[in-house]
Amino acid sequence: MARDYAAAVEALNSLQSNYATLKAIRDTGRYGANDLAIPEMVEWCRRLGYEPSALNKLNVIHISGTKGKGSTSAFISSILSQYPSRKSSSTPDNLQSPSPSTAPTSPLKVGLYTSPHLRTVRERIRIDNSPLPPHLFAKYFFETWDRISHSSHESELLPSPDQHAKPNYFRFLTLTAFHAFLSEKVDVAIMECGMGGAYDSTNIVPAPAITAVTSLGMDHLDQLGHIIENIAWHKSGIFKEASPSATVYASASQPAPALEVLERRARDQGKTLQLIHTHPSIANNEVPISLEANFQKLNASLAVAVSSAFLSQQDGTLQLPQPGSSDPLPKQFQTGLAQTKWAGRCEVRHDDKAGLNWYIDGAHTLESVPLLASWYNTHIAQEHEPSSPRILLFNQQTRDAVALIRSLYHELHQQGRMPFTHALFCTNTPYPPDHPKLVAGSGDASLVNRTADETAMESLSVQCALAEVMKGLDEHVETHVLKNVHEAVALCRVIAGRGGQTHAGVQEAQARERQAAEQRTDKGDRTSVLVTGSLHLVGSVLEVLEGEEEEEEEEDKGAGMAAWRSTRA
């Protein structure tokens, strides 16, 4: 078997649990409570060759929460990257370090582990704010694969190696991240919980440097429980008595019952819970942040507190703001906040050729909808005429999609006008089967998802139901159901009156929308597209949009090279 990146992704996808398996587990009613989750993960870690205590070398910053934990982690990574490492990258471990006055300075080497990915699975494991390059991902993936395959075990918790057993998809990626970070000798590893906290695969670090909880809400109810207290219990499971920090941190925007649980769980571990409010300089835009929505300001402020606490812990000589205070933010913090890149969250893309503005955010919980609506409405009011087309591109394949679409419509309708002129509902599948990228085998298989209900995907039952709900909310909205994102993006361009190619099956809608576009008098008026409901949908939209940009760049390079050769002939 090849040992390149494509082979690694193929092998990783084989570890996904299919929909039928997940449904059978859910139907037992025991999907979330798994007291063996951490002991099993510890055994997998040992099979990889590491005792959990070895993970303490990573100086882990552990982040849980319902909303904003990925954005908060990205802010922390960007801030810490502005500071120098205390160890010389040019000095081998077995040699004496040079004196501080002569030691070369290099930035902190920062590991970042998040989920889910958008376009490529490499996004989940980053070093210095960049995804692992394909060759390194393949290297650490197969080293993890081989060690687990060939190792012995001393526990009855796990199957024996000769059964070719492997951890599931998320566990395996977590193990690969730990292995990569240890091998690369990062100075700090920021680990975002995948789901919950207490039983999460990331929660095997005995003594994390800092732990923090972002805003809590109702999500993953089957796994975590149907009341906010249960969810808070899971999320606060990352608090550890052995952590060197006497304080654990949390966003101030917590429901009162959840806050009581967080405080009690912190006390149980001998820690003080500190609530972090929005920093005044961030609140008044004196310190700008790259993720522009107002709700991101609290995430950025939590990141400031966590970063300050970690840096103080590592080097007491640094002049840093007290966590949670209104102290002025150092230049390094300001630069880190301004330079944070986190795609698919409050992202705006301007497509001048198509006359489109894309507003992209993966909001997928009822608590996130009002925040999304406020951010979107602010842009619509400032950047679009009331008469311009407003398109919704939406999907949510597993959660209560109907409740989400109703909530989104009502939140936007409160602004006093029809939220959308068009609503497009499609699956998360990026391309049709006969797309050239798939035919040529040049696509990244990272977007393969075997956990979805294939029958529902094929029949478009979820999308058809959402279209009916939208028609019931507003009979004037033009609704379309599409099989894939490529078709949906093409139809958005047709609605904008800038052409576009759609896959077979939507030509009638294409012709109708072209005619409507020709009747609009102001061809310079931009069309808005709100992409939301699922991070998986967002990832597929970015795959299509960025894939087109990459193809155009390659064509331009080819044309430029041909022109250069002609001048040399």
Coordinates of C-alpha atoms in Angstrom, one line a residue, residues 71-448:
S71 CA -12.4 30.4 17.3
T72 CA -11.1 30.9 20.8
S73 CA -8.4 28.2 20.2
A74 CA -7.4 30.0 16.9
F75 CA -7.1 33.3 18.7
I76 CA -4.9 31.8 21.4
S77 CA -2.7 30.1 18.8
S78 CA -2.2 33.4 16.9
I79 CA -1.4 35.4 20.1
L80 CA 1.1 32.9 21.4
S81 CA 2.8 32.8 18.0
Q82 CA 3.8 36.4 18.6
Y83 CA 6.0 35.5 21.5
P84 CA 9.6 34.0 21.5
S85 CA 10.3 30.5 22.7
R86 CA 12.4 30.2 25.8
K87 CA 14.3 27.3 24.3
S88 CA 16.7 27.6 21.3
S89 CA 15.6 25.8 18.3
S90 CA 19.2 25.3 17.3
T91 CA 20.4 23.7 20.5
P92 CA 20.0 19.9 20.7
D93 CA 18.3 18.6 23.8
N94 CA 21.5 17.0 25.1
L95 CA 23.6 20.1 24.9
Q96 CA 23.7 23.0 27.3
S97 CA 21.7 26.0 26.1
P98 CA 23.6 29.2 25.4
S99 CA 23.2 32.1 27.8
P100 CA 20.1 34.3 27.4
S101 CA 22.1 37.1 26.0
T102 CA 23.5 35.0 23.1
A103 CA 20.6 32.6 22.6
P104 CA 18.9 33.0 19.2
T105 CA 15.2 33.9 19.4
S106 CA 12.5 32.1 17.6
P107 CA 8.7 32.3 18.0
L108 CA 6.9 29.8 20.2
K109 CA 6.2 26.6 18.3
V110 CA 2.4 26.3 18.7
G111 CA 0.4 23.2 18.0
L112 CA -3.3 23.5 17.4
Y113 CA -5.8 20.6 17.3
T114 CA -9.4 21.4 16.3
S115 CA -12.4 19.8 14.7
P116 CA -14.2 19.5 12.3
H117 CA -12.1 20.3 9.2
L118 CA -13.6 22.3 6.3
R119 CA -11.7 21.3 3.1
T120 CA -8.9 19.0 4.2
V121 CA -8.4 16.8 7.3
R122 CA -4.9 18.3 7.6
E123 CA -6.6 21.5 9.0
R124 CA -7.3 19.6 12.2
I125 CA -3.6 19.4 13.1
R126 CA -1.7 22.7 12.8
I127 CA 1.7 23.9 13.7
D128 CA 2.4 27.6 13.8
N129 CA -1.1 28.3 12.5
S130 CA -0.7 26.2 9.3
P131 CA -2.1 22.8 8.6
L132 CA 0.4 20.0 8.6
P133 CA 1.8 19.7 5.0
P134 CA 0.7 16.5 3.2
H135 CA 4.0 14.6 3.6
L136 CA 4.1 15.3 7.4
F137 CA 0.5 14.3 7.9
A138 CA 1.1 11.0 6.0
K139 CA 4.3 10.4 8.0
Y140 CA 2.7 10.9 11.5
F141 CA -0.5 9.1 10.4
F142 CA 1.3 5.9 9.3
E143 CA 3.6 6.0 12.2
T144 CA 0.6 6.0 14.5
W145 CA -1.1 3.3 12.4
D146 CA 1.9 1.0 12.5
R147 CA 2.7 1.4 16.2
I148 CA -0.9 0.6 17.1
S149 CA -1.0 -2.3 14.6
H150 CA 2.1 -4.0 15.9
S151 CA 2.0 -3.2 19.6
S152 CA 1.0 -5.5 22.5
H153 CA -1.4 -4.6 25.2
E154 CA -1.9 -5.5 28.8
S155 CA -5.5 -4.6 29.1
E156 CA -8.8 -6.4 28.4
L157 CA -10.3 -3.1 27.4
L158 CA -9.1 -3.2 23.9
P159 CA -9.0 -6.0 21.2
S160 CA -5.7 -7.7 20.6
P161 CA -3.6 -6.3 17.7
D162 CA -4.0 -9.4 15.5
Q163 CA -7.7 -8.5 15.1
H164 CA -6.5 -5.4 13.2
A165 CA -8.5 -3.2 15.5
K166 CA -8.0 0.5 15.4
P167 CA -9.4 3.5 17.3
N168 CA -12.4 5.2 15.7
Y169 CA -11.9 8.2 13.4
F170 CA -11.7 11.0 16.0
R171 CA -9.6 9.0 18.5
F172 CA -7.1 8.1 15.8
L173 CA -6.8 11.7 14.7
T174 CA -6.3 12.8 18.4
L175 CA -3.5 10.2 18.8
T176 CA -1.9 11.3 15.5
A177 CA -2.0 14.9 16.8
F178 CA -0.4 14.0 20.1
H179 CA 2.3 12.0 18.2
A180 CA 2.9 14.9 15.7
F181 CA 3.2 17.5 18.5
L182 CA 5.6 15.4 20.6
S183 CA 7.7 14.6 17.5
E184 CA 7.8 18.2 16.4
K185 CA 8.6 19.3 20.0
V186 CA 6.0 22.1 20.1
D187 CA 6.3 24.6 23.0
V188 CA 2.5 24.5 23.6
A189 CA -0.4 22.4 22.2
I190 CA -3.9 23.9 22.2
M191 CA -6.4 21.1 22.2
E192 CA -10.0 21.7 21.4
C193 CA -12.5 19.1 22.7
G194 CA -14.4 17.3 20.0
M195 CA -17.6 16.8 22.0
G196 CA -18.2 17.3 25.7
G197 CA -15.1 17.1 27.7
A198 CA -15.2 14.5 30.5
Y199 CA -15.2 11.5 28.1
D200 CA -13.6 13.3 25.1
S201 CA -10.6 11.7 23.5
T202 CA -8.5 14.8 24.1
N203 CA -9.1 14.5 27.9
I204 CA -6.2 12.1 28.8
V205 CA -3.6 14.8 29.6
P206 CA -3.0 14.5 33.4
A207 CA -1.9 18.0 34.0
P208 CA -2.9 20.6 31.4
A209 CA -1.3 23.9 31.7
I210 CA -4.5 25.9 31.4
T211 CA -8.2 24.9 31.0
A212 CA -11.1 27.0 29.8
V213 CA -14.8 26.7 28.8
T214 CA -16.4 28.8 26.1
S215 CA -20.1 29.7 26.0
L216 CA -22.4 26.7 26.8
G217 CA -25.6 25.8 25.0
M218 CA -27.8 22.9 24.0
D219 CA -26.1 20.7 21.5
H220 CA -25.2 17.0 21.1
L221 CA -28.1 16.2 23.4
D222 CA -28.2 12.5 22.8
Q223 CA -24.5 12.3 23.8
L224 CA -24.3 14.9 26.6
G225 CA -27.8 15.0 28.1
H226 CA -31.0 17.1 27.6
I227 CA -30.5 19.7 30.3
I228 CA -27.9 22.4 30.5
E229 CA -26.6 21.1 33.8
N230 CA -25.6 17.8 32.2
I231 CA -23.8 19.5 29.4
A232 CA -21.9 21.7 31.9
W233 CA -20.9 18.6 33.8
H234 CA -19.3 17.1 30.6
K235 CA -17.7 20.4 29.5
S236 CA -16.1 21.0 32.9
G237 CA -14.7 17.5 33.0
I238 CA -11.4 18.9 31.6
F239 CA -10.7 20.7 35.0
K240 CA -7.8 18.8 36.6
E241 CA -6.4 19.0 40.1
A242 CA -2.9 18.3 38.8
S243 CA -3.0 21.4 36.5
P244 CA -0.3 23.9 37.6
S245 CA -2.9 26.7 37.3
A246 CA -4.9 27.6 40.4
T247 CA -7.6 29.1 38.1
V248 CA -9.8 27.7 35.4
Y249 CA -11.5 30.1 33.0
A250 CA -14.9 30.4 31.4
S251 CA -16.7 32.9 29.2
A252 CA -19.1 35.1 31.2
S253 CA -22.1 34.3 29.1
Q254 CA -23.2 31.1 30.8
P255 CA -26.7 30.1 31.8
A256 CA -27.1 30.3 35.5
P257 CA -27.7 26.5 36.1
A258 CA -24.6 25.8 34.0
L259 CA -22.5 28.3 35.9
E260 CA -23.4 26.6 39.2
V261 CA -22.1 23.3 37.8
L262 CA -18.9 24.9 36.5
E263 CA -18.2 26.4 39.9
R264 CA -18.8 23.2 41.8
R265 CA -16.7 21.1 39.4
A266 CA -13.9 23.7 39.7
R267 CA -14.0 23.5 43.5
D268 CA -14.0 19.7 43.4
Q269 CA -10.6 20.0 41.7
G270 CA -9.3 22.6 44.0
K271 CA -9.5 25.4 41.5
T272 CA -11.1 28.8 41.3
L273 CA -13.4 29.6 38.4
Q274 CA -12.8 33.0 36.8
L275 CA -15.5 34.4 34.4
I276 CA -14.1 36.4 31.6
H277 CA -16.1 39.4 30.2
T278 CA -15.3 41.2 26.9
H279 CA -12.2 43.3 27.3
P280 CA -13.0 47.0 27.0
S281 CA -10.5 47.7 24.2
I282 CA -12.0 44.9 22.2
A283 CA -15.6 45.9 23.0
N284 CA -15.0 49.5 21.7
N285 CA -13.0 48.3 18.7
E286 CA -9.9 50.1 19.9
V287 CA -8.2 46.7 19.4
P288 CA -9.7 45.2 16.2
I289 CA -10.0 41.5 15.8
S290 CA -10.0 39.6 12.5
L291 CA -13.3 37.7 13.1
E292 CA -15.6 40.7 12.9
A293 CA -18.9 39.6 14.4
N294 CA -19.7 41.1 17.8
F295 CA -20.1 37.7 19.5
Q296 CA -16.4 36.9 18.5
K297 CA -15.3 39.7 20.9
L298 CA -16.1 37.5 23.9
N299 CA -14.2 34.6 22.3
A300 CA -11.2 36.9 21.7
S301 CA -11.3 38.2 25.3
L302 CA -11.3 34.6 26.7
A303 CA -8.3 33.9 24.4
V304 CA -6.6 37.0 25.8
A305 CA -7.1 35.8 29.4
V306 CA -5.9 32.2 28.6
S307 CA -2.9 33.4 26.7
S308 CA -1.9 35.8 29.4
A309 CA -2.3 33.1 32.1
F310 CA -0.2 30.7 30.1
L311 CA 2.6 33.1 29.2
S312 CA 2.8 34.3 32.9
Q313 CA 3.1 30.6 33.9
Q314 CA 5.9 30.0 31.5
D315 CA 7.8 33.3 32.1
G316 CA 7.2 35.5 35.1
T317 CA 9.3 38.3 33.7
L318 CA 6.9 39.2 30.9
Q319 CA 4.7 42.3 31.2
L320 CA 1.2 40.9 30.6
P321 CA -2.4 42.0 31.3
Q322 CA -4.0 40.3 34.3
P323 CA -6.5 37.7 33.0
G324 CA -10.0 39.2 33.0
S325 CA -8.7 42.8 33.7
S326 CA -9.0 45.9 31.6
D327 CA -5.2 46.3 31.4
P328 CA -3.9 47.5 28.1
L329 CA -3.2 44.8 25.6
P330 CA 0.5 44.4 24.5
K331 CA 1.3 44.9 20.9
Q332 CA 1.8 41.1 20.5
F333 CA -1.7 40.5 21.6
Q334 CA -3.1 43.1 19.3
T335 CA -1.2 41.6 16.4
G336 CA -2.3 38.1 17.2
L337 CA -6.0 39.1 17.4
A338 CA -5.8 41.0 14.1
Q339 CA -4.0 38.2 12.2
T340 CA -6.1 35.2 13.4
K341 CA -7.4 33.3 10.4
W342 CA -10.4 31.0 10.9
A343 CA -12.3 30.1 7.7
G344 CA -16.0 29.6 7.6
R345 CA -16.8 31.6 10.7
C346 CA -18.2 35.0 10.1
E347 CA -16.4 35.0 6.8
V348 CA -17.2 37.4 3.9
R349 CA -16.1 36.7 0.4
H350 CA -16.6 39.1 -2.5
D351 CA -17.0 37.5 -5.9
D352 CA -16.7 40.5 -8.3
K353 CA -17.0 38.4 -11.4
A354 CA -20.3 36.9 -10.4
G355 CA -21.6 40.0 -8.6
L356 CA -22.0 38.1 -5.3
N357 CA -21.2 38.6 -1.7
W358 CA -20.9 35.3 0.2
Y359 CA -21.6 35.5 4.0
I360 CA -20.4 32.2 5.4
D361 CA -20.8 30.9 9.0
G362 CA -21.3 27.3 10.2
A363 CA -23.9 28.2 12.9
H364 CA -25.7 25.0 13.7
T365 CA -27.4 25.5 17.1
L366 CA -30.4 27.4 18.2
E367 CA -28.3 29.6 20.5
S368 CA -26.1 30.5 17.6
V369 CA -28.9 31.7 15.3
P370 CA -29.6 35.1 16.9
L371 CA -25.8 35.9 16.8
L372 CA -25.6 34.9 13.1
A373 CA -28.7 36.9 12.3
S374 CA -27.3 40.0 13.9
W375 CA -24.0 39.7 12.0
Y376 CA -25.7 39.0 8.7
N377 CA -28.3 41.8 9.0
T378 CA -25.5 44.3 9.8
H379 CA -23.9 43.5 6.5
I380 CA -27.1 43.5 4.5
A381 CA -28.1 46.9 5.8
Q382 CA -24.7 48.4 4.9
E383 CA -23.8 46.7 1.7
H384 CA -26.9 45.8 -0.2
E385 CA -30.0 47.5 -1.7
P386 CA -33.4 46.4 -0.4
S387 CA -34.3 45.3 -3.9
S388 CA -31.2 43.1 -4.4
P389 CA -31.6 39.3 -4.4
R390 CA -30.9 37.6 -1.0
I391 CA -30.2 33.9 -1.2
L392 CA -30.1 31.4 1.6
L393 CA -27.9 28.3 1.0
F394 CA -28.7 25.9 3.9
N395 CA -28.3 22.3 5.1
Q396 CA -28.3 20.5 8.3
Q397 CA -28.3 16.7 7.9
T398 CA -28.4 15.4 11.5
R399 CA -29.7 18.0 14.0
D400 CA -33.3 19.5 14.1
A401 CA -33.0 21.2 10.8
V402 CA -36.6 22.4 10.8
A403 CA -36.2 24.2 14.2
L404 CA -33.0 25.9 12.9
I405 CA -34.6 27.2 9.7
R406 CA -37.7 28.5 11.5
S407 CA -35.5 30.2 14.1
L408 CA -33.3 31.8 11.4
Y409 CA -36.2 33.0 9.4
H410 CA -37.9 34.6 12.4
E411 CA -34.8 36.2 13.7
L412 CA -34.1 37.9 10.4
H413 CA -37.8 38.8 9.8
Q414 CA -37.8 40.8 13.0
Q415 CA -35.8 43.4 11.1
G416 CA -38.9 44.3 9.2
R417 CA -38.4 42.9 5.7
M418 CA -38.5 39.6 3.8
P419 CA -35.2 37.8 4.8
F420 CA -34.7 36.0 1.5
T421 CA -35.8 36.1 -2.1
H422 CA -34.4 32.6 -2.8
A423 CA -33.7 29.6 -0.6
L424 CA -31.5 26.8 -1.8
F425 CA -31.3 23.5 0.1
C426 CA -28.7 21.0 -0.9
T427 CA -26.7 18.1 0.6
N428 CA -23.1 18.6 1.9
T429 CA -21.8 16.7 -1.2
P430 CA -19.4 19.1 -3.0
Y431 CA -19.5 17.7 -6.5
P432 CA -21.7 15.6 -8.8
P433 CA -20.2 12.1 -9.6
D434 CA -19.1 13.2 -13.2
H435 CA -17.3 16.3 -12.1
P436 CA -13.8 16.5 -13.8
K437 CA -12.1 16.6 -10.4
L438 CA -13.7 13.3 -9.3
V439 CA -13.3 11.7 -12.7
A440 CA -9.6 12.6 -12.7
G441 CA -9.2 11.4 -9.1
S442 CA -7.5 14.7 -8.2
G443 CA -9.9 15.6 -5.3
D444 CA -9.1 15.3 -1.6
A445 CA -11.2 12.6 0.0
S446 CA -11.2 14.4 3.3
L447 CA -14.9 15.4 2.7
V448 CA -16.1 11.8 2.5

